[in-house]
Amino acid sequence: MTQNGTISTVRLGATGPEVGVQGLGCMGMSFAYGPPDAEASRATLERALELGVTLYDTADAYGEGDNERFLSPFFKAHRDRVVIATKFALHIPPDDPTRRDIRNDPPYIRRAVEASLKRLDVDVIDLYYMHRRDVNVPIEESVGTMAELVREGKVKHLGLSEVTAPELRAAHAVHPIAAVQSEWSLFSRDIEAHVVPAARELGVALVPYSPLGRGFLTGSFTDAEKELTADDFRRRQPRFTGDNATANAALLDPVRTIAETHGATLGQIALAWVQRRAAADGLTVVPIPGTRTPQRVEENTAATRIVLTPQETALLEPIARRVAGSRYADMTFTSAGRE
């Protein structure tokens, strides 16, 4: 935190945008996590900006464009202060939310960027991610098209999501990649084996999504099927239901112990651990926890002030190895599923 109470800033990649050291995941404001609350979400966006959060993350797949449209008025009102990150490639059919169609071919990329620009009602997208990898299209071809969008002034910087280390290196050879977005939390650490070293080598920033384990690490729910609404997609994630959920809830005990020591919440300790990865792994790390309430944004950004001791970090170290269940029912479209 700076002296005026806002979070500090870092640069994404060697030539990427300067952003607050913590961003905001906006998906849940209109998609996936139960009924939306537009008024609370708008207040959350404004409060986040007041606290120095400048990286706002969305995607064309979130509610079939609804999330981009919802964010547009906020972006237009603060265009000179916000960094807009959106994505292409992942299409979720409305009639089957469990299915995902992935497209990385050049014609699709061009249609996708035009559609996002229109929904966002902006002239240029600050950070444009490939949301998921279509292995049937050479990544050099996809990133080559993305690079053309930069030259045409439609996109400023490029990002990738859920890519392997070889895919990142191949993409970066075509055009500089500012950021890689992947799941990274006390419960999900698979990217540390290969992706993190590659990002460090190339000078690419890591943008962890779901750093709070989709809310499970905050203790806000313990069994998705019993506690969450029918339209909440966490009910379909293996680690949040049944025996897996019971086993994983017990893993929060050391997090709770450390939280009590710091006078903090479980979520703040989980975020402090992710923020610490910047120093631990020698690269820029900007997590994007999602929330729909101003109070939670205040709590999340305050976590940047928490410094865990080596002893506390050691206490948290075994958690990921003991997690029951995979982070998705189908892991084939994640980097871990292709390594």
Short mmCIF file of C-alpha atoms in Angstrom, two decimals:
data_model
loop_
_atom_site.label_atom_id
_atom_site.label_comp_id
_atom_site.label_asym_id
_atom_site.label_seq_id
_atom_site.Cartn_x
_atom_site.Cartn_y
_atom_site.Cartn_z
CA MET A 1 0.00 0.00 0.00
CA THR A 2 1.14 3.56 -0.68
CA GLN A 3 0.93 6.39 1.83
CA ASN A 4 -2.52 7.42 0.58
CA GLY A 5 -3.90 3.94 1.17
CA THR A 6 -3.93 2.78 -2.44
CA ILE A 7 -2.10 -0.31 -3.61
CA SER A 8 1.26 -0.01 -5.34
CA THR A 9 1.81 -0.57 -9.06
CA VAL A 10 3.83 -2.92 -11.25
CA ARG A 11 4.36 -3.40 -14.97
CA LEU A 12 2.99 -6.42 -16.83
CA GLY A 13 5.87 -7.81 -18.83
CA ALA A 14 8.80 -5.83 -20.19
CA THR A 15 6.64 -3.46 -22.24
CA GLY A 16 3.15 -4.07 -20.88
CA PRO A 17 0.85 -1.66 -19.03
CA GLU A 18 1.44 -0.41 -15.50
CA VAL A 19 -1.30 -1.68 -13.20
CA GLY A 20 -2.17 -1.98 -9.53
CA VAL A 21 -0.44 -4.93 -7.88
CA GLN A 22 -3.86 -6.54 -7.48
CA GLY A 23 -6.55 -6.57 -10.17
CA LEU A 24 -10.26 -7.37 -10.17
CA GLY A 25 -11.90 -10.40 -11.75
CA CYS A 26 -15.29 -9.26 -13.02
CA MET A 27 -16.80 -12.54 -14.26
CA GLY A 28 -19.03 -13.09 -11.24
CA MET A 29 -20.72 -9.73 -11.67
CA SER A 30 -22.88 -11.17 -14.43
CA PHE A 31 -22.05 -14.86 -14.82
CA ALA A 32 -21.36 -18.20 -13.13
CA TYR A 33 -21.68 -17.36 -9.41
CA GLY A 34 -25.41 -17.19 -8.91
CA PRO A 35 -27.82 -14.25 -9.29
CA PRO A 36 -26.04 -10.96 -10.13
CA ASP A 37 -26.47 -7.69 -8.23
CA ALA A 38 -25.80 -4.86 -10.68
CA GLU A 39 -25.98 -2.05 -8.12
CA ALA A 40 -23.53 -3.70 -5.72
CA SER A 41 -21.22 -4.61 -8.60
CA ARG A 42 -21.11 -1.02 -9.87
CA ALA A 43 -20.25 0.18 -6.35
CA THR A 44 -17.55 -2.48 -6.21
CA LEU A 45 -15.96 -1.26 -9.44
CA GLU A 46 -15.83 2.32 -8.18
CA ARG A 47 -14.41 1.34 -4.79
CA ALA A 48 -11.76 -0.81 -6.42
CA LEU A 49 -10.59 2.11 -8.52
CA GLU A 50 -10.42 4.34 -5.44
CA LEU A 51 -8.11 1.77 -3.84
CA GLY A 52 -5.74 1.70 -6.82
CA VAL A 53 -7.09 -1.36 -8.63
CA THR A 54 -6.66 -0.59 -12.32
CA LEU A 55 -6.63 -4.00 -14.08
CA TYR A 56 -10.20 -5.18 -14.77
CA ASP A 57 -10.60 -8.67 -16.18
CA THR A 58 -13.48 -9.88 -18.33
CA ALA A 59 -14.04 -12.14 -21.38
CA ASP A 60 -16.44 -12.51 -24.26
CA ALA A 61 -17.50 -15.89 -22.85
CA TYR A 62 -18.77 -14.45 -19.57
CA GLY A 63 -22.50 -14.48 -20.06
CA GLU A 64 -22.13 -14.50 -23.86
CA GLY A 65 -20.87 -10.93 -23.83
CA ASP A 66 -23.07 -9.72 -20.97
CA ASN A 67 -20.08 -9.02 -18.72
CA GLU A 68 -18.36 -6.85 -21.31
CA ARG A 69 -21.59 -4.89 -21.87
CA PHE A 70 -22.09 -4.45 -18.13
CA LEU A 71 -18.58 -3.09 -17.65
CA SER A 72 -18.69 -0.71 -20.61
CA PRO A 73 -20.17 2.35 -18.82
CA PHE A 74 -17.60 2.08 -16.02
CA PHE A 75 -14.75 1.78 -18.50
CA LYS A 76 -15.96 4.75 -20.52
CA ALA A 77 -16.29 6.90 -17.40
CA HIS A 78 -12.70 6.11 -16.33
CA ARG A 79 -11.01 5.25 -19.61
CA ASP A 80 -7.76 7.04 -18.81
CA ARG A 81 -7.38 5.23 -15.47
CA VAL A 82 -8.38 1.62 -16.22
CA VAL A 83 -6.62 -1.21 -18.03
CA ILE A 84 -9.19 -3.35 -19.85
CA ALA A 85 -8.36 -7.04 -20.17
CA THR A 86 -10.68 -9.28 -22.15
CA LYS A 87 -10.36 -12.61 -23.92
CA PHE A 88 -11.40 -14.68 -26.93
CA ALA A 89 -11.49 -18.40 -27.76
CA LEU A 90 -13.85 -19.92 -25.21
CA HIS A 91 -17.48 -20.27 -26.20
CA ILE A 92 -19.97 -21.75 -23.73
CA PRO A 93 -23.22 -22.80 -25.44
CA PRO A 94 -26.24 -21.38 -23.56
CA ASP A 95 -28.07 -24.72 -23.82
CA ASP A 96 -25.15 -26.68 -22.31
CA PRO A 97 -23.05 -24.73 -19.78
CA THR A 98 -20.87 -27.79 -19.18
CA ARG A 99 -19.58 -27.77 -22.77
CA ARG A 100 -16.80 -25.56 -24.09
CA ASP A 101 -15.98 -24.92 -27.72
CA ILE A 102 -12.49 -23.51 -28.33
CA ARG A 103 -11.52 -21.47 -31.40
CA ASN A 104 -8.08 -20.01 -32.14
CA ASP A 105 -8.24 -19.71 -35.93
CA PRO A 106 -7.49 -16.27 -37.46
CA PRO A 107 -10.97 -15.56 -38.91
CA TYR A 108 -12.55 -16.29 -35.53
CA ILE A 109 -10.04 -14.08 -33.70
CA ARG A 110 -10.86 -11.17 -35.99
CA ARG A 111 -14.60 -11.59 -35.49
CA ALA A 112 -14.12 -11.92 -31.73
CA VAL A 113 -12.08 -8.73 -31.32
CA GLU A 114 -14.57 -6.67 -33.34
CA ALA A 115 -17.45 -8.01 -31.24
CA SER A 116 -15.63 -7.25 -27.97
CA LEU A 117 -14.73 -3.73 -29.10
CA LYS A 118 -18.37 -3.11 -29.91
CA ARG A 119 -19.70 -4.49 -26.63
CA LEU A 120 -17.10 -2.61 -24.61
CA ASP A 121 -17.66 0.49 -26.76
CA VAL A 122 -13.96 1.35 -26.87
CA ASP A 123 -11.48 1.95 -29.68
CA VAL A 124 -8.77 -0.30 -28.32
CA ILE A 125 -8.41 -3.20 -25.85
CA ASP A 126 -5.48 -2.78 -23.47
CA LEU A 127 -4.73 -6.48 -22.88
CA TYR A 128 -6.15 -9.16 -25.17
CA TYR A 129 -5.88 -12.76 -24.02
CA MET A 130 -6.23 -16.06 -25.81
CA HIS A 131 -8.60 -17.57 -23.25
CA ARG A 132 -7.91 -21.23 -24.04
CA ARG A 133 -5.67 -23.10 -26.44
CA ASP A 134 -6.97 -24.90 -29.54
CA VAL A 135 -4.24 -27.46 -30.18
CA ASN A 136 -5.44 -27.93 -33.75
CA VAL A 137 -4.25 -24.44 -34.69
CA PRO A 138 -0.51 -23.64 -34.53
CA ILE A 139 0.01 -21.13 -31.75
CA GLU A 140 2.31 -19.14 -34.03
CA GLU A 141 -0.61 -18.65 -36.41
CA SER A 142 -2.98 -17.50 -33.65
CA VAL A 143 -0.48 -15.15 -32.03
CA GLY A 144 0.51 -13.88 -35.45
CA THR A 145 -3.07 -12.75 -35.98
CA MET A 146 -3.14 -11.21 -32.50
CA ALA A 147 0.06 -9.33 -33.35
CA GLU A 148 -1.67 -7.95 -36.45
CA LEU A 149 -4.37 -6.55 -34.17
CA VAL A 150 -1.67 -4.70 -32.24
CA ARG A 151 -0.25 -3.21 -35.44
CA GLU A 152 -3.75 -2.20 -36.50
CA GLY A 153 -4.33 -0.34 -33.23
CA LYS A 154 -7.19 -2.55 -32.03
CA VAL A 155 -5.18 -4.11 -29.20
CA LYS A 156 -2.26 -2.74 -27.16
CA HIS A 157 -0.79 -5.80 -25.44
CA LEU A 158 -1.14 -9.59 -25.72
CA GLY A 159 -1.79 -12.24 -23.11
CA LEU A 160 -2.34 -15.98 -22.95
CA SER A 161 -4.35 -18.10 -20.54
CA GLU A 162 -3.74 -21.70 -19.48
CA VAL A 163 -0.80 -22.29 -21.81
CA THR A 164 2.12 -24.66 -21.29
CA ALA A 165 5.71 -23.47 -21.06
CA PRO A 166 6.55 -24.55 -24.66
CA GLU A 167 3.41 -22.78 -25.91
CA LEU A 168 4.41 -19.62 -24.07
CA ARG A 169 7.91 -19.69 -25.55
CA ALA A 170 6.57 -20.27 -29.06
CA ALA A 171 4.08 -17.42 -28.71
CA HIS A 172 6.61 -15.01 -27.21
CA ALA A 173 8.92 -15.64 -30.18
CA VAL A 174 6.18 -14.28 -32.47
CA HIS A 175 5.22 -11.23 -30.39
CA PRO A 176 6.00 -10.12 -26.80
CA ILE A 177 3.54 -11.58 -24.31
CA ALA A 178 2.76 -9.25 -21.42
CA ALA A 179 0.95 -11.70 -19.15
CA VAL A 180 -0.05 -15.30 -18.67
CA GLN A 181 -3.26 -15.94 -16.79
CA SER A 182 -3.65 -19.27 -15.01
CA GLU A 183 -5.23 -20.57 -11.86
CA TRP A 184 -2.81 -20.18 -8.95
CA SER A 185 -3.68 -20.47 -5.28
CA LEU A 186 -2.96 -22.45 -2.14
CA PHE A 187 -5.13 -25.17 -3.72
CA SER A 188 -3.79 -24.99 -7.31
CA ARG A 189 -0.04 -24.89 -7.90
CA ASP A 190 0.52 -26.97 -11.04
CA ILE A 191 1.88 -23.98 -13.01
CA GLU A 192 4.91 -23.78 -10.72
CA ALA A 193 6.54 -26.80 -12.38
CA HIS A 194 7.03 -25.37 -15.87
CA VAL A 195 4.99 -22.23 -16.62
CA VAL A 196 6.39 -20.07 -13.81
CA PRO A 197 10.05 -20.74 -14.73
CA ALA A 198 9.28 -19.99 -18.40
CA ALA A 199 7.51 -16.74 -17.49
CA ARG A 200 10.44 -15.70 -15.30
CA GLU A 201 12.90 -16.51 -18.10
CA LEU A 202 10.93 -14.45 -20.66
CA GLY A 203 9.99 -11.55 -18.39
CA VAL A 204 6.27 -12.31 -18.61
CA ALA A 205 3.93 -11.42 -15.74
CA LEU A 206 1.66 -13.98 -14.07
CA VAL A 207 -1.97 -13.04 -13.49
CA PRO A 208 -3.45 -15.67 -11.16
CA TYR A 209 -7.17 -16.19 -11.50
CA SER A 210 -9.18 -17.79 -8.69
CA PRO A 211 -6.49 -16.95 -6.10
CA LEU A 212 -9.17 -17.53 -3.47
CA GLY A 213 -10.04 -20.98 -4.78
CA ARG A 214 -13.36 -19.65 -6.16
CA GLY A 215 -14.30 -18.60 -2.64
CA PHE A 216 -13.58 -21.94 -0.98
CA LEU A 217 -10.37 -20.61 0.60
CA THR A 218 -12.36 -17.85 2.31
CA GLY A 219 -14.53 -20.40 4.10
CA SER A 220 -17.65 -18.86 2.57
CA PHE A 221 -18.95 -22.30 1.62
CA THR A 222 -17.95 -25.88 2.36
CA ASP A 223 -20.11 -27.92 -0.04
CA ALA A 224 -21.18 -26.37 -3.34
CA GLU A 225 -24.08 -28.75 -3.98
CA LYS A 226 -25.64 -28.12 -0.59
CA GLU A 227 -24.97 -24.39 -0.18
CA LEU A 228 -24.84 -22.75 -3.63
CA THR A 229 -27.65 -21.94 -6.06
CA ALA A 230 -28.45 -24.28 -8.93
CA ASP A 231 -26.94 -21.91 -11.52
CA ASP A 232 -23.57 -21.66 -9.73
CA PHE A 233 -20.96 -23.47 -11.82
CA ARG A 234 -18.90 -24.41 -8.75
CA ARG A 235 -21.44 -27.19 -8.22
CA ARG A 236 -19.80 -28.92 -11.21
CA GLN A 237 -16.22 -28.64 -9.98
CA PRO A 238 -14.97 -31.87 -8.39
CA ARG A 239 -13.13 -30.41 -5.42
CA PHE A 240 -16.11 -28.50 -4.07
CA THR A 241 -18.65 -31.30 -3.64
CA GLY A 242 -19.17 -34.51 -1.68
CA ASP A 243 -16.29 -36.23 0.07
CA ASN A 244 -13.78 -34.00 -1.75
CA ALA A 245 -15.32 -30.88 -0.25
CA THR A 246 -15.27 -32.39 3.22
CA ALA A 247 -11.62 -33.34 2.92
CA ASN A 248 -10.62 -29.99 1.45
CA ALA A 249 -12.42 -27.97 4.11
CA ALA A 250 -10.16 -29.59 6.71
CA LEU A 251 -7.12 -28.26 4.84
CA LEU A 252 -8.06 -24.72 5.83
CA ASP A 253 -7.04 -25.24 9.47
CA PRO A 254 -3.48 -23.84 9.08
CA VAL A 255 -4.86 -20.91 7.08
CA ARG A 256 -7.24 -20.20 9.94
CA THR A 257 -4.41 -20.38 12.48
CA ILE A 258 -2.28 -17.90 10.56
CA ALA A 259 -5.26 -15.61 10.01
CA GLU A 260 -5.86 -15.42 13.75
CA THR A 261 -2.20 -14.47 14.31
CA HIS A 262 -2.48 -11.57 11.85
CA GLY A 263 -5.98 -10.51 12.84
CA ALA A 264 -6.93 -11.23 9.25
CA THR A 265 -9.49 -13.26 7.33
CA LEU A 266 -8.82 -16.59 5.65
CA GLY A 267 -9.12 -14.93 2.27
CA GLN A 268 -6.52 -12.31 3.15
CA ILE A 269 -4.00 -15.00 4.08
CA ALA A 270 -4.70 -16.87 0.83
CA LEU A 271 -4.17 -13.65 -1.14
CA ALA A 272 -1.06 -12.72 0.84
CA TRP A 273 0.41 -16.09 -0.12
CA VAL A 274 -0.26 -15.49 -3.84
CA GLN A 275 1.09 -11.92 -3.69
CA ARG A 276 4.26 -13.29 -2.07
CA ARG A 277 4.97 -15.40 -5.15
CA ALA A 278 6.41 -12.30 -6.84
CA ALA A 279 9.33 -12.31 -4.42
CA ALA A 280 9.49 -16.08 -4.03
CA ASP A 281 9.57 -16.82 -7.76
CA GLY A 282 11.26 -13.68 -9.08
CA LEU A 283 8.55 -12.43 -11.40
CA THR A 284 5.65 -9.99 -11.49
CA VAL A 285 2.44 -11.42 -10.01
CA VAL A 286 -0.91 -9.61 -10.18
CA PRO A 287 -3.77 -11.76 -8.84
CA ILE A 288 -7.33 -10.92 -9.90
CA PRO A 289 -9.67 -12.01 -7.09
CA GLY A 290 -13.30 -11.63 -8.05
CA THR A 291 -15.97 -10.07 -5.88
CA ARG A 292 -19.26 -8.20 -6.08
CA THR A 293 -19.09 -6.17 -2.87
CA PRO A 294 -17.09 -3.03 -1.98
CA GLN A 295 -16.32 -4.43 1.45
CA ARG A 296 -14.65 -7.47 -0.05
CA VAL A 297 -12.51 -5.31 -2.36
CA GLU A 298 -11.32 -3.41 0.70
CA GLU A 299 -10.49 -6.69 2.41
CA ASN A 300 -8.70 -8.08 -0.65
CA THR A 301 -6.54 -5.04 -1.29
CA ALA A 302 -5.62 -4.86 2.41
CA ALA A 303 -4.08 -8.31 1.98
CA THR A 304 -1.24 -6.69 0.01
CA ARG A 305 0.00 -5.29 3.35
CA ILE A 306 0.27 -8.72 5.00
CA VAL A 307 3.75 -10.26 5.04
CA LEU A 308 3.89 -13.95 5.88
CA THR A 309 6.86 -15.26 7.84
CA PRO A 310 8.94 -18.16 6.50
CA GLN A 311 7.43 -20.34 9.22
CA GLU A 312 3.91 -19.45 8.13
CA THR A 313 4.73 -20.09 4.49
CA ALA A 314 6.13 -23.50 5.45
CA LEU A 315 2.89 -24.29 7.28
CA LEU A 316 0.93 -23.57 4.09
CA GLU A 317 3.29 -25.46 1.79
CA PRO A 318 1.71 -28.97 2.01
CA ILE A 319 -1.88 -27.87 1.32
CA ALA A 320 -1.93 -28.12 -2.49
CA ARG A 321 -0.53 -31.67 -2.48
CA ARG A 322 -3.39 -32.81 -0.26
CA VAL A 323 -6.29 -31.28 -2.21
CA ALA A 324 -8.89 -33.85 -3.26
CA GLY A 325 -10.34 -33.56 -6.76
CA SER A 326 -9.19 -31.73 -9.87
CA ARG A 327 -9.91 -28.05 -10.47
CA TYR A 328 -12.11 -28.88 -13.49
CA ALA A 329 -14.00 -32.04 -14.40
CA ASP A 330 -12.25 -31.84 -17.79
CA MET A 331 -8.62 -30.77 -17.47
CA THR A 332 -7.75 -31.18 -21.15
CA PHE A 333 -8.13 -27.46 -21.88
CA THR A 334 -5.78 -26.41 -19.05
CA SER A 335 -2.01 -26.18 -19.20
CA ALA A 336 -1.70 -29.00 -16.65
CA GLY A 337 -3.84 -31.21 -18.87
CA ARG A 338 -1.36 -30.84 -21.76
CA GLU A 339 1.93 -31.10 -19.88
#
